[in-house]
Amino acid sequence: MSKTSRPVPPRAPTLEDVARAAGLSSMTVSRALNTPQLVRPKTVEKVLAAVKATGYIPNALAGGLASRRSKLIAVVVPQINNSMFVDTIQSISDELAVRGYHMLLCVAGYAQQTEAELVATLLSRRPDGIVLTGIHHSTELKRVILNASVPVVEIWDLTPTPLDMLVGFSHEKVGEATADYLLRKGYKRPGLLWTVDNRAALRKSGLCEALARNDIREPAFVDVSLPARFASGRQGLRDLLKKGSFDVIVCSSDTLAQGAIVEAQASGLRVPQDLAVIGFGDLDFAADTHPSITTVSVDRQVIGQRAATLLADRIEGLPQQETIVDIGFHFVERDSA
Amino acid sequence: MSKTSRPVPPRAPTLEDVARAAGLSSMTVSRALNTPQLVRPKTVEKVLAAVKATGYIPNALAGGLASRRSKLIAVVVPQINNSMFVDTIQSISDELAVRGYHMLLCVAGYAQQTEAELVATLLSRRPDGIVLTGIHHSTELKRVILNASVPVVEIWDLTPTPLDMLVGFSHEKVGEATADYLLRKGYKRPGLLWTVDNRAALRKSGLCEALARNDIREPAFVDVSLPARFASGRQGLRDLLKKGSFDVIVCSSDTLAQGAIVEAQASGLRVPQDLAVIGFGDLDFAADTHPSITTVSVDRQVIGQRAATLLADRIEGLPQQETIVDIGFHFVERDSA
DNA sequence: TTGTAGGCGTTATCAA
DNA sequence: TTGATAACGCCTACAA
């Protein structure tokens, strides 16, 4: 009165179970699933039927262990809830999905120590590739990652000496382009509303040095904590206006610019006549605010798409052209400055 | 003249390598790393030294295969670049990190078919738990997921019959609360600016039915595609104003509300005197726009935090209280309505 | 085109 | 407290 029929297997069906059901060897089933072109069509059919019958779901842990390819890409970003990065993350995810990879997403915060530790634990998943945000990493992280000899793409920055591959643009040049615009438009008294992160700092120094070369000395600025928010833009402008008088406010992101514009208007200043405002990023609202925001456009989706493509190509041994990609940027003149 | 010294092992060091370096068995090394309290302190020291010396990084694929616990949580969301979800994702990620799990993030789009397929491939990673957005899933998805008998948390919605666990709130009630507010404030001619997703639809029907019970018939509305954007708010209001005249515009998100407010102001309407606007979500800018946005506040971070906690507790066999969590919401009266 | 043998790196289990 | 052995489920390599 005990084990009469099936003892109800509590464990998930394996390749072996499918093979048994199909009257084949497990190896043939594996081939039918992964490289069907190497298997007789009729056999493939049998296998697929058996898969459906058994409810088989492959075990990628076992597969990855055996094949040494996990089909996993680890992505490390400082923050998710940051308008700058979400679009990039989404496009990485989309492109990876097309290529058959899954995305392991890790939020590192802006502390280097944390990033090094995170990457170490991520490597235990044996990802086929890693995406890192930025190019400033602790030596510990570099050591670990180079030692693992896993393909890496750094994004959102530019350097002639990346760890491996890179997709980004020059933040210094963004700063310079902004300075050029200010000079061309005849602005003389700029004020800065600036978030405190590495990339923003580069844009700031590019801007300030270009201004200095034209005899405009270090502008007054207000630091803003991350992520950039509308409210910080409003508050930041209030703080800035206490420090002096300005004809233009340059913001390290459109979100701050949007806040600054509203704050200016709320305090009776006309934008751009009384106070001009410049943003960065060309976020989706920038063209539609009132006035629309003069800003620097960066294709955040392309960054993700190219990064994912670089990794997948490298992993799959496909020929690669450039592995250092400057996606550039362009200045967008609108109504706010 | 060949293999004199180390033949440079191209493969990553394994437990075996560490064991050799420490003069122990691999099993002891494994214990020292995972359950140090079961190993003599001095032995643990030796192991840690050997780990550092060899540069050992555990292989979670092998570990997961052997232990049947992957320490991986799969998270499925419709979109990342959607202000509503990012905060939840970030808090899931944060909480999971604390608990020692990694997050596999998948973007499903809003098509059910896609979600079912995605989850099937996700299950091949043998995640210890899954987070699904919403409660509307294809029967295929339900079958697959129940069959896998993996802990599941559905988020951002409420139902007495979840697949497993659930953290959310009632969208119908949000709609009703909004209707109550409209009635209390004496608004008679509402117009709707509404995104086309399941949850928004629930809020809409909750709103419309409550209005109907008070003899206000189905309001005019304009559909907006996802993700909700500032520009859609502006354009949407233009479209809506062609359909009739209104004393209040109810938006399915604060982002739309922000756009609608700017559009109203740009066309000479005072908010709220000429036209009131109500949003949803209490996004970070809602309190600081001009006028500030009357909206419904939802703690998006708590959703993520609770979801992660529920999963981790369940996985680790910890006692659980409620597995259906209504985090509620509250109406926030500000200046726009 | 299909099958066999062996190993991927870890942990569960039992023994010492 | 430590070690030996046998899975875990799949894929590489080779053989038929």
XYZ file of C-alpha atoms (C1' of nucleotides) in Angstrom:
706
model
C 0.000 0.000 0.000
C 2.967 2.260 -0.368
C 4.913 3.110 -3.534
C 2.437 1.908 -6.111
C 2.443 4.519 -8.872
C 4.732 7.534 -9.227
C 6.166 8.546 -5.863
C 5.651 12.163 -6.955
C 9.135 13.448 -7.681
C 9.541 16.626 -5.658
C 12.578 17.599 -7.677
C 12.434 19.415 -10.995
C 12.727 17.297 -14.128
C 16.229 17.068 -15.551
C 17.676 16.467 -18.943
C 17.770 12.823 -17.964
C 14.021 12.797 -17.372
C 13.383 14.352 -20.737
C 15.741 11.894 -22.360
C 13.927 8.978 -20.789
C 10.573 10.340 -21.905
C 11.856 10.790 -25.437
C 13.722 7.526 -25.595
C 17.023 9.261 -26.240
C 20.227 10.022 -24.425
C 20.463 13.157 -22.342
C 23.228 14.408 -24.575
C 20.983 14.327 -27.599
C 18.345 16.233 -25.709
C 20.904 18.832 -24.746
C 21.919 19.196 -28.376
C 18.364 19.388 -29.602
C 17.813 22.278 -27.223
C 21.056 24.186 -27.724
C 22.237 23.333 -31.223
C 19.202 21.922 -33.025
C 20.955 22.234 -36.378
C 23.164 19.347 -35.329
C 20.216 17.070 -34.669
C 17.820 15.358 -37.017
C 14.605 17.421 -37.251
C 12.426 14.498 -36.265
C 14.525 13.956 -33.182
C 14.211 17.609 -32.280
C 10.453 17.283 -32.489
C 10.486 14.294 -30.188
C 12.607 16.213 -27.740
C 10.392 19.280 -27.749
C 7.378 17.086 -27.145
C 9.113 15.433 -24.230
C 10.127 18.824 -22.843
C 6.551 19.984 -22.902
C 5.313 16.719 -21.410
C 7.758 16.805 -18.545
C 7.641 20.565 -17.941
C 11.388 20.641 -18.150
C 13.178 23.886 -17.375
C 16.931 23.876 -17.954
C 19.206 24.436 -14.989
C 21.470 27.320 -15.915
C 23.586 26.793 -12.815
C 24.548 23.333 -13.991
C 24.854 24.507 -17.567
C 27.057 27.403 -16.667
C 29.228 25.277 -14.463
C 29.812 22.732 -17.192
C 30.194 25.120 -20.104
C 31.974 27.860 -18.214
C 29.620 30.394 -19.735
C 26.956 31.807 -17.496
C 25.110 34.011 -19.987
C 25.046 36.528 -17.190
C 26.161 40.167 -17.368
C 26.772 42.092 -14.168
C 25.940 45.778 -14.256
C 27.194 48.121 -11.553
C 25.695 51.597 -11.253
C 25.945 54.234 -8.538
C 22.184 54.677 -8.365
C 19.114 53.487 -10.164
C 16.763 56.272 -9.236
C 18.847 58.759 -11.131
C 17.378 60.083 -14.353
C 20.754 59.880 -16.019
C 21.240 56.157 -15.586
C 17.830 54.550 -15.893
C 17.648 54.886 -19.636
C 21.076 53.371 -20.018
C 20.185 50.486 -17.751
C 16.981 49.841 -19.616
C 18.733 49.766 -22.963
C 21.443 47.456 -21.630
C 18.723 45.153 -20.389
C 16.872 45.267 -23.690
C 19.920 44.576 -25.792
C 21.106 41.800 -23.506
C 17.704 40.142 -23.652
C 17.900 40.067 -27.435
C 21.284 38.397 -27.183
C 20.103 35.843 -24.664
C 21.786 37.212 -21.564
C 20.401 38.091 -18.177
C 21.326 41.189 -16.236
C 22.557 41.112 -12.683
C 22.044 44.645 -11.446
C 23.983 46.062 -8.545
C 23.738 49.460 -6.946
C 27.098 50.560 -5.662
C 26.390 53.982 -4.262
C 29.143 56.459 -4.785
C 31.695 54.942 -2.421
C 34.631 53.216 -4.091
C 35.145 50.734 -1.301
C 31.656 49.438 -1.754
C 32.128 49.002 -5.473
C 35.205 46.836 -4.990
C 33.427 44.566 -2.547
C 30.351 44.361 -4.712
C 32.322 43.361 -7.749
C 34.103 40.666 -5.796
C 30.809 39.056 -4.817
C 29.470 39.569 -8.325
C 32.414 37.691 -9.754
C 31.357 34.663 -7.776
C 28.425 34.406 -10.183
C 30.954 33.974 -12.945
C 29.378 36.615 -15.193
C 30.462 36.492 -18.833
C 30.929 40.252 -18.725
C 30.730 43.299 -16.499
C 29.517 46.835 -17.017
C 30.996 49.445 -14.701
C 29.828 53.013 -14.438
C 32.667 55.480 -14.663
C 36.395 55.072 -14.867
C 37.445 55.841 -11.333
C 37.916 52.602 -9.503
C 39.934 51.569 -6.520
C 43.142 49.709 -7.262
C 41.689 46.772 -5.372
C 38.802 46.613 -7.810
C 41.086 46.848 -10.810
C 43.246 44.057 -9.478
C 40.333 41.747 -8.815
C 38.675 42.383 -12.117
C 41.763 42.078 -14.263
C 42.673 38.946 -12.403
C 39.326 37.434 -13.239
C 40.018 38.193 -16.888
C 36.375 38.903 -17.567
C 35.354 41.304 -20.330
C 34.574 44.759 -18.945
C 32.909 47.825 -20.365
C 33.187 51.108 -18.554
C 30.445 53.552 -19.431
C 29.535 57.204 -19.104
C 33.126 58.435 -19.189
C 36.074 58.635 -21.514
C 39.740 57.806 -21.063
C 42.505 56.570 -23.346
C 43.285 53.877 -20.796
C 40.173 51.947 -19.877
C 40.325 48.667 -18.009
C 39.136 46.988 -21.169
C 36.339 48.397 -23.332
C 34.571 51.705 -22.948
C 31.530 53.644 -24.126
C 31.184 57.255 -23.099
C 31.930 60.839 -23.873
C 34.173 63.598 -22.620
C 32.730 65.479 -19.688
C 35.529 68.045 -19.887
C 34.511 68.837 -23.438
C 30.928 69.222 -22.334
C 32.194 71.805 -19.882
C 34.177 73.546 -22.575
C 31.260 73.568 -24.990
C 29.136 75.121 -22.299
C 31.774 77.777 -21.683
C 31.919 78.521 -25.407
C 28.190 79.003 -25.439
C 28.269 81.331 -22.453
C 30.981 83.429 -24.051
C 29.273 83.514 -27.414
C 26.042 84.663 -25.817
C 27.845 87.277 -23.797
C 27.084 85.947 -20.339
C 29.550 87.362 -17.847
C 28.423 86.322 -14.398
C 27.728 82.592 -14.294
C 26.702 80.718 -11.163
C 26.890 76.931 -10.797
C 24.366 74.517 -9.325
C 26.334 71.339 -9.146
C 25.941 67.774 -7.920
C 28.913 66.203 -6.223
C 29.979 63.288 -8.365
C 33.076 62.531 -10.398
C 31.584 63.112 -13.809
C 29.936 66.365 -12.839
C 33.263 67.474 -11.402
C 34.921 66.892 -14.756
C 32.329 68.984 -16.524
C 32.842 71.667 -13.947
C 36.586 71.815 -14.373
C 36.239 71.812 -18.161
C 33.859 74.715 -17.820
C 35.845 76.700 -15.290
C 39.167 76.303 -17.083
C 37.687 77.459 -20.356
C 36.141 80.430 -18.603
C 39.433 81.215 -16.898
C 41.182 81.292 -20.248
C 38.726 84.043 -21.129
C 39.271 86.015 -18.000
C 36.149 84.913 -16.224
C 37.240 83.743 -12.862
C 35.971 80.779 -10.859
C 32.200 81.190 -10.655
C 30.295 80.923 -7.415
C 28.685 77.560 -6.955
C 26.392 75.556 -4.722
C 26.868 71.848 -4.080
C 23.871 69.588 -4.407
C 23.639 66.033 -3.130
C 22.669 63.143 -5.359
C 20.365 62.251 -6.913
C 19.623 65.590 -8.517
C 16.084 66.557 -7.721
C 13.660 69.277 -8.635
C 13.548 70.505 -5.047
C 17.342 70.714 -4.907
C 17.207 72.936 -7.956
C 14.821 75.318 -6.242
C 16.661 75.345 -2.948
C 20.004 75.519 -4.707
C 19.057 78.623 -6.606
C 17.889 80.297 -3.424
C 21.245 79.523 -1.826
C 23.138 80.664 -4.861
C 21.359 83.987 -5.103
C 22.512 84.738 -1.579
C 26.084 84.464 -2.781
C 25.943 87.106 -5.473
C 24.210 88.187 -8.625
C 24.277 86.224 -11.831
C 23.161 86.475 -15.415
C 23.206 82.735 -16.017
C 22.938 79.611 -13.888
C 24.642 76.497 -15.177
C 23.273 73.287 -13.711
C 24.856 69.849 -13.679
C 21.544 68.305 -14.731
C 18.264 69.227 -16.360
C 16.404 68.262 -13.231
C 18.231 70.955 -11.298
C 17.689 73.362 -14.175
C 13.970 72.709 -14.105
C 13.888 73.453 -10.400
C 16.021 76.552 -10.828
C 13.746 77.890 -13.538
C 10.646 77.462 -11.436
C 12.358 79.038 -8.448
C 13.498 81.994 -10.535
C 10.011 82.514 -11.880
C 8.474 82.155 -8.447
C 10.692 84.949 -7.225
C 9.753 87.204 -10.083
C 12.737 86.700 -12.342
C 12.110 86.237 -16.016
C 13.982 83.375 -17.672
C 16.100 84.006 -19.665
C 15.850 87.815 -19.670
C 16.672 88.348 -15.996
C 18.387 85.054 -15.416
C 19.319 82.405 -17.948
C 19.530 78.722 -17.070
C 21.472 75.891 -18.686
C 21.040 72.218 -17.930
C 22.662 68.944 -18.843
C 21.362 65.666 -20.182
C 18.461 66.657 -22.382
C 16.078 64.652 -20.244
C 12.667 63.988 -21.701
C 11.046 67.086 -20.233
C 13.765 69.530 -21.268
C 12.192 70.444 -24.587
C 8.770 71.021 -23.059
C 9.264 73.109 -19.972
C 8.381 76.761 -20.089
C 10.783 78.117 -21.168
C 12.370 75.061 -22.746
C 15.767 74.169 -21.348
C 18.999 74.918 -23.150
C 21.091 71.868 -22.445
C 23.617 69.296 -23.570
C 22.158 66.253 -25.215
C 23.651 62.837 -24.534
C 22.229 59.682 -25.999
C 21.912 57.646 -22.850
C 20.275 54.729 -24.593
C 23.048 54.379 -27.123
C 25.536 54.090 -24.291
C 23.695 51.043 -22.997
C 23.078 49.540 -26.368
C 26.690 49.825 -27.460
C 27.989 48.577 -24.134
C 25.827 45.476 -24.319
C 26.802 44.876 -27.917
C 30.507 45.233 -27.198
C 30.282 42.686 -24.419
C 28.168 40.181 -26.297
C 30.377 40.431 -29.373
C 33.510 39.942 -27.355
C 32.057 37.021 -25.441
C 30.888 35.331 -28.588
C 34.204 35.866 -30.312
C 32.703 38.100 -32.973
C 35.019 40.560 -34.723
C 35.139 43.908 -32.993
C 36.041 47.266 -34.424
C 36.617 49.955 -31.865
C 36.491 48.995 -28.256
C 36.715 52.601 -27.123
C 33.577 54.372 -28.237
C 33.077 58.103 -27.919
C 29.376 58.640 -28.454
C 29.807 62.397 -28.265
C 27.196 64.949 -27.284
C 25.690 68.062 -28.710
C 24.717 71.378 -27.340
C 21.012 72.133 -27.672
C 20.080 75.772 -27.743
C 16.553 76.352 -26.531
C 14.820 79.193 -24.747
C 16.214 79.191 -21.235
C 19.612 80.604 -22.170
C 63.236 22.559 -20.278
C 59.483 22.412 -20.033
C 57.309 22.335 -16.930
C 59.818 23.574 -14.406
C 57.920 25.955 -12.141
C 54.205 26.748 -12.117
C 52.645 26.126 -15.527
C 50.510 29.231 -14.931
C 47.032 27.879 -14.277
C 44.696 29.761 -16.611
C 41.713 28.647 -14.621
C 40.504 30.398 -11.496
C 41.622 28.931 -8.176
C 39.144 26.520 -6.654
C 38.357 25.368 -3.183
C 40.773 22.552 -3.862
C 43.571 25.027 -4.526
C 42.858 26.871 -1.323
C 42.720 23.588 0.559
C 46.095 22.574 -0.798
C 47.590 25.943 0.116
C 46.213 25.647 3.626
C 47.032 21.992 4.085
C 43.376 21.106 4.664
C 40.582 19.348 2.871
C 38.341 21.322 0.546
C 35.379 20.497 2.742
C 36.987 22.204 5.694
C 37.723 25.247 3.602
C 34.124 25.329 2.491
C 32.972 25.210 6.090
C 35.436 27.835 7.208
C 33.993 30.158 4.602
C 30.305 29.405 5.036
C 29.864 28.261 8.619
C 32.991 29.416 10.448
C 31.368 28.716 13.809
C 31.725 25.016 13.047
C 35.450 25.303 12.503
C 38.290 25.849 14.922
C 39.262 29.556 14.914
C 42.869 28.821 14.114
C 41.818 26.757 11.133
C 39.605 29.581 9.922
C 42.581 31.905 10.068
C 44.665 29.535 8.023
C 41.890 29.304 5.461
C 41.455 33.037 5.176
C 45.171 33.438 4.673
C 45.132 30.823 1.941
C 42.150 32.500 0.313
C 43.997 35.777 0.165
C 47.154 34.113 -1.067
C 45.414 32.290 -3.884
C 43.009 35.059 -4.810
C 40.174 32.595 -4.510
C 36.704 33.702 -5.517
C 33.922 31.199 -4.809
C 31.968 29.798 -7.720
C 28.318 30.467 -6.987
C 27.237 28.368 -9.955
C 28.786 25.285 -8.440
C 27.657 26.228 -4.975
C 24.109 26.842 -6.078
C 23.998 23.600 -7.978
C 25.160 21.584 -5.016
C 23.187 23.350 -2.330
C 20.075 24.020 -4.399
C 20.091 27.597 -3.191
C 21.205 30.233 -5.654
C 20.990 33.331 -3.456
C 19.445 34.955 -6.474
C 16.175 36.878 -6.617
C 14.557 37.562 -9.955
C 12.681 40.827 -10.269
C 10.289 41.434 -13.142
C 9.064 44.950 -13.851
C 7.192 46.430 -16.800
C 9.684 49.271 -17.185
C 12.665 50.659 -15.394
C 12.548 54.190 -16.690
C 9.261 54.802 -14.975
C 9.345 57.066 -11.956
C 6.914 54.803 -10.145
C 9.085 51.715 -10.189
C 12.673 52.881 -9.851
C 12.433 53.629 -6.172
C 10.910 50.246 -5.498
C 13.607 48.499 -7.493
C 16.313 50.375 -5.694
C 14.952 49.473 -2.294
C 14.575 45.830 -3.272
C 18.168 45.848 -4.388
C 19.332 47.524 -1.196
C 17.473 45.157 1.088
C 18.566 42.103 -0.858
C 22.182 43.205 -0.691
C 21.938 43.376 3.085
C 20.578 39.849 3.137
C 23.276 38.519 0.837
C 21.231 38.077 -2.314
C 21.797 39.322 -5.818
C 19.102 40.797 -8.023
C 18.377 39.541 -11.498
C 16.426 42.358 -13.091
C 14.150 41.791 -16.052
C 12.095 44.281 -17.990
C 8.939 42.697 -19.252
C 7.209 45.517 -21.025
C 3.485 45.530 -20.624
C 2.692 42.439 -22.708
C 1.630 39.378 -20.747
C 3.024 36.942 -23.271
C 6.445 38.394 -22.828
C 6.271 38.120 -19.092
C 5.475 34.427 -19.219
C 8.410 33.723 -21.505
C 10.734 35.867 -19.444
C 9.837 34.112 -16.252
C 10.422 30.754 -17.857
C 13.956 31.720 -18.802
C 14.464 33.331 -15.418
C 13.501 30.102 -13.696
C 16.398 28.409 -15.430
C 18.633 30.441 -13.130
C 16.968 28.685 -10.224
C 16.277 31.885 -8.294
C 15.424 31.441 -4.644
C 12.546 33.870 -5.088
C 10.738 36.005 -7.615
C 9.230 39.463 -7.489
C 6.471 40.136 -9.996
C 4.922 43.513 -10.657
C 1.151 43.406 -10.560
C -1.334 40.612 -10.162
C -2.485 40.117 -13.715
C -0.582 37.253 -15.190
C -1.263 34.836 -17.985
C -2.410 31.372 -16.934
C 0.699 30.035 -18.582
C 2.844 32.121 -16.260
C 0.913 31.043 -13.216
C 1.231 27.405 -14.182
C 4.975 27.626 -14.730
C 5.637 29.529 -11.566
C 3.489 27.433 -9.278
C 4.992 24.341 -10.795
C 8.450 25.590 -9.948
C 7.268 26.018 -6.365
C 9.473 29.078 -5.896
C 8.509 31.808 -3.421
C 6.832 34.714 -5.164
C 5.936 38.227 -4.131
C 3.586 40.248 -6.248
C 3.922 43.982 -5.731
C 2.127 47.220 -6.446
C -1.342 45.715 -6.332
C -3.750 44.103 -3.946
C -5.881 40.985 -4.154
C -7.184 38.440 -1.663
C -5.829 35.684 -3.897
C -2.196 36.293 -4.731
C -0.028 33.601 -6.259
C 1.865 33.495 -2.998
C 2.894 36.633 -1.098
C 1.995 40.204 -1.883
C 2.878 43.793 -1.031
C 0.743 46.556 -2.420
C -2.262 48.752 -2.003
C -5.731 49.113 -3.441
C -5.821 51.143 -6.609
C -9.613 51.139 -6.567
C -9.537 52.781 -3.175
C -7.113 55.379 -4.444
C -9.676 56.142 -7.115
C -12.437 56.343 -4.525
C -10.398 58.582 -2.261
C -9.781 60.873 -5.175
C -13.499 60.959 -5.956
C -14.253 61.792 -2.335
C -11.845 64.666 -2.507
C -13.362 65.993 -5.709
C -16.841 65.846 -4.222
C -15.780 67.400 -0.982
C -14.104 70.266 -2.808
C -17.132 70.735 -5.017
C -15.556 69.919 -8.341
C -18.203 69.017 -10.871
C -16.529 68.661 -14.230
C -13.478 66.410 -13.965
C -11.335 65.417 -16.919
C -8.887 62.512 -16.879
C -5.343 62.304 -18.188
C -4.628 58.636 -17.959
C -1.880 56.185 -18.824
C -2.930 52.847 -20.228
C -1.844 50.222 -17.767
C -3.667 47.796 -15.528
C -3.135 49.572 -12.265
C -4.075 52.968 -13.639
C -7.211 51.382 -15.045
C -8.171 50.176 -11.574
C -7.740 53.639 -10.139
C -9.838 54.970 -12.956
C -12.705 52.594 -12.400
C -12.597 53.222 -8.653
C -12.809 56.913 -9.384
C -15.504 56.740 -12.026
C -17.746 54.405 -10.082
C -17.579 56.576 -7.005
C -18.378 59.595 -9.115
C -21.275 57.768 -10.761
C -22.734 56.983 -7.375
C -22.831 60.735 -6.882
C -24.440 61.463 -10.193
C -21.334 62.613 -11.964
C -21.209 60.668 -15.152
C -18.169 59.155 -16.866
C -15.678 61.987 -17.257
C -13.961 62.757 -20.545
C -10.488 61.354 -20.696
C -7.348 61.201 -22.795
C -5.169 58.131 -23.030
C -1.443 58.543 -22.578
C 1.190 55.997 -23.500
C 3.764 54.778 -21.030
C 6.010 55.850 -19.503
C 4.220 58.942 -18.253
C 6.197 61.973 -19.296
C 6.095 65.673 -18.766
C 5.499 66.274 -22.458
C 2.576 63.841 -22.470
C 1.043 65.879 -19.677
C 1.246 69.038 -21.706
C 0.013 67.476 -24.943
C -2.625 65.510 -23.069
C -4.119 68.603 -21.527
C -4.264 70.278 -24.924
C -6.132 67.282 -26.301
C -8.418 67.130 -23.316
C -9.379 70.788 -23.504
C -10.592 70.189 -27.034
C -13.085 67.692 -25.665
C -14.881 69.991 -23.285
C -14.461 72.278 -20.342
C -13.322 71.137 -16.933
C -12.813 72.451 -13.454
C -10.331 69.768 -12.456
C -7.934 67.449 -14.245
C -7.121 64.170 -12.580
C -3.888 62.594 -13.752
C -2.721 59.031 -13.367
C 0.698 60.259 -12.312
C 2.421 63.318 -10.903
C 4.571 63.553 -13.977
C 1.495 64.069 -16.112
C 0.146 66.491 -13.530
C 3.299 68.534 -13.673
C 3.021 68.754 -17.434
C -0.650 69.598 -17.254
C -0.009 72.399 -14.786
C 2.637 73.977 -16.963
C 0.439 73.646 -20.016
C -2.487 75.234 -18.225
C -0.335 78.119 -17.077
C 1.170 78.554 -20.518
C -2.303 78.944 -21.957
C -3.242 81.526 -19.384
C -5.189 79.354 -16.970
C -4.573 79.823 -13.282
C -4.081 76.657 -11.251
C -6.138 75.874 -9.256
C -8.523 78.814 -9.672
C -9.345 78.263 -13.334
C -8.349 74.664 -13.495
C -7.347 72.365 -10.660
C -4.957 69.443 -11.133
C -4.526 66.245 -9.153
C -1.694 63.785 -9.546
C -0.715 60.392 -8.230
C 2.403 59.024 -6.599
C 3.777 61.947 -4.636
C 6.968 61.885 -6.658
C 9.862 63.873 -5.287
C 9.015 67.069 -7.140
C 5.318 67.099 -6.249
C 5.722 69.189 -3.107
C 7.892 71.771 -4.826
C 6.250 72.623 -8.102
C 4.413 75.890 -8.397
C 1.685 75.369 -7.354
C 2.537 72.233 -5.414
C 0.703 69.132 -6.567
C -2.256 67.676 -4.702
C -1.694 63.961 -5.018
C -1.853 60.505 -3.526
C 1.222 59.437 -1.630
C 2.460 55.868 -1.887
C 5.569 54.679 -0.159
C 7.298 53.072 -3.092
C 10.402 52.236 -1.114
C 8.495 50.358 1.539
C 6.981 48.177 -1.142
C 10.432 47.068 -2.200
C 11.770 46.726 1.279
C 8.875 44.595 2.474
C 8.889 42.465 -0.644
C 12.568 41.677 -0.242
C 12.111 40.943 3.438
C 9.176 38.632 2.836
C 11.164 36.645 0.310
C 14.336 36.429 2.344
C 12.424 35.409 5.477
C 10.523 32.745 3.635
C 13.631 31.392 1.954
C 15.507 31.254 5.202
C 12.652 29.586 7.000
C 12.131 32.486 9.362
C 8.692 32.907 10.946
C 6.427 35.110 8.902
C 3.462 37.117 10.017
C 1.298 38.443 7.237
C 2.174 37.463 3.730
C -0.358 39.844 2.246
C 0.711 43.359 3.052
C -1.420 46.394 2.341
C 0.919 49.347 2.670
C -1.923 51.768 2.112
C -1.678 55.291 0.765
C -2.742 58.732 1.798
C -4.198 61.667 0.043
C -2.018 64.758 0.141
C -3.789 68.044 -0.208
C -1.555 70.720 -1.620
C -2.136 73.791 -3.754
C -3.022 72.473 -7.183
C -6.521 71.294 -6.269
C 23.501 11.832 -36.208
C 23.668 9.838 -31.636
C 25.806 7.980 -27.475
C 29.469 7.245 -23.592
C 32.597 8.834 -20.208
C 34.232 12.200 -17.420
C 34.476 16.463 -15.181
C 32.833 21.411 -14.025
C 33.389 23.276 -8.341
C 30.705 22.998 -4.706
C 27.963 21.054 -0.671
C 25.209 17.148 1.902
C 25.984 13.289 4.301
C 28.124 10.170 6.873
C 32.227 8.522 9.132
C 36.248 9.207 11.912
C 36.466 19.403 14.561
C 37.852 17.402 10.192
C 37.733 14.382 6.100
C 36.051 11.048 2.335
C 32.572 10.255 -0.871
C 28.843 10.994 -3.601
C 25.788 13.761 -5.695
C 24.044 18.402 -8.054
C 22.594 18.693 -13.744
C 24.774 19.777 -17.569
C 28.310 20.014 -21.394
C 33.044 18.969 -23.631
C 35.449 15.596 -25.906
C 35.625 11.665 -28.072
C 33.761 7.370 -29.984
C 30.497 4.858 -32.661
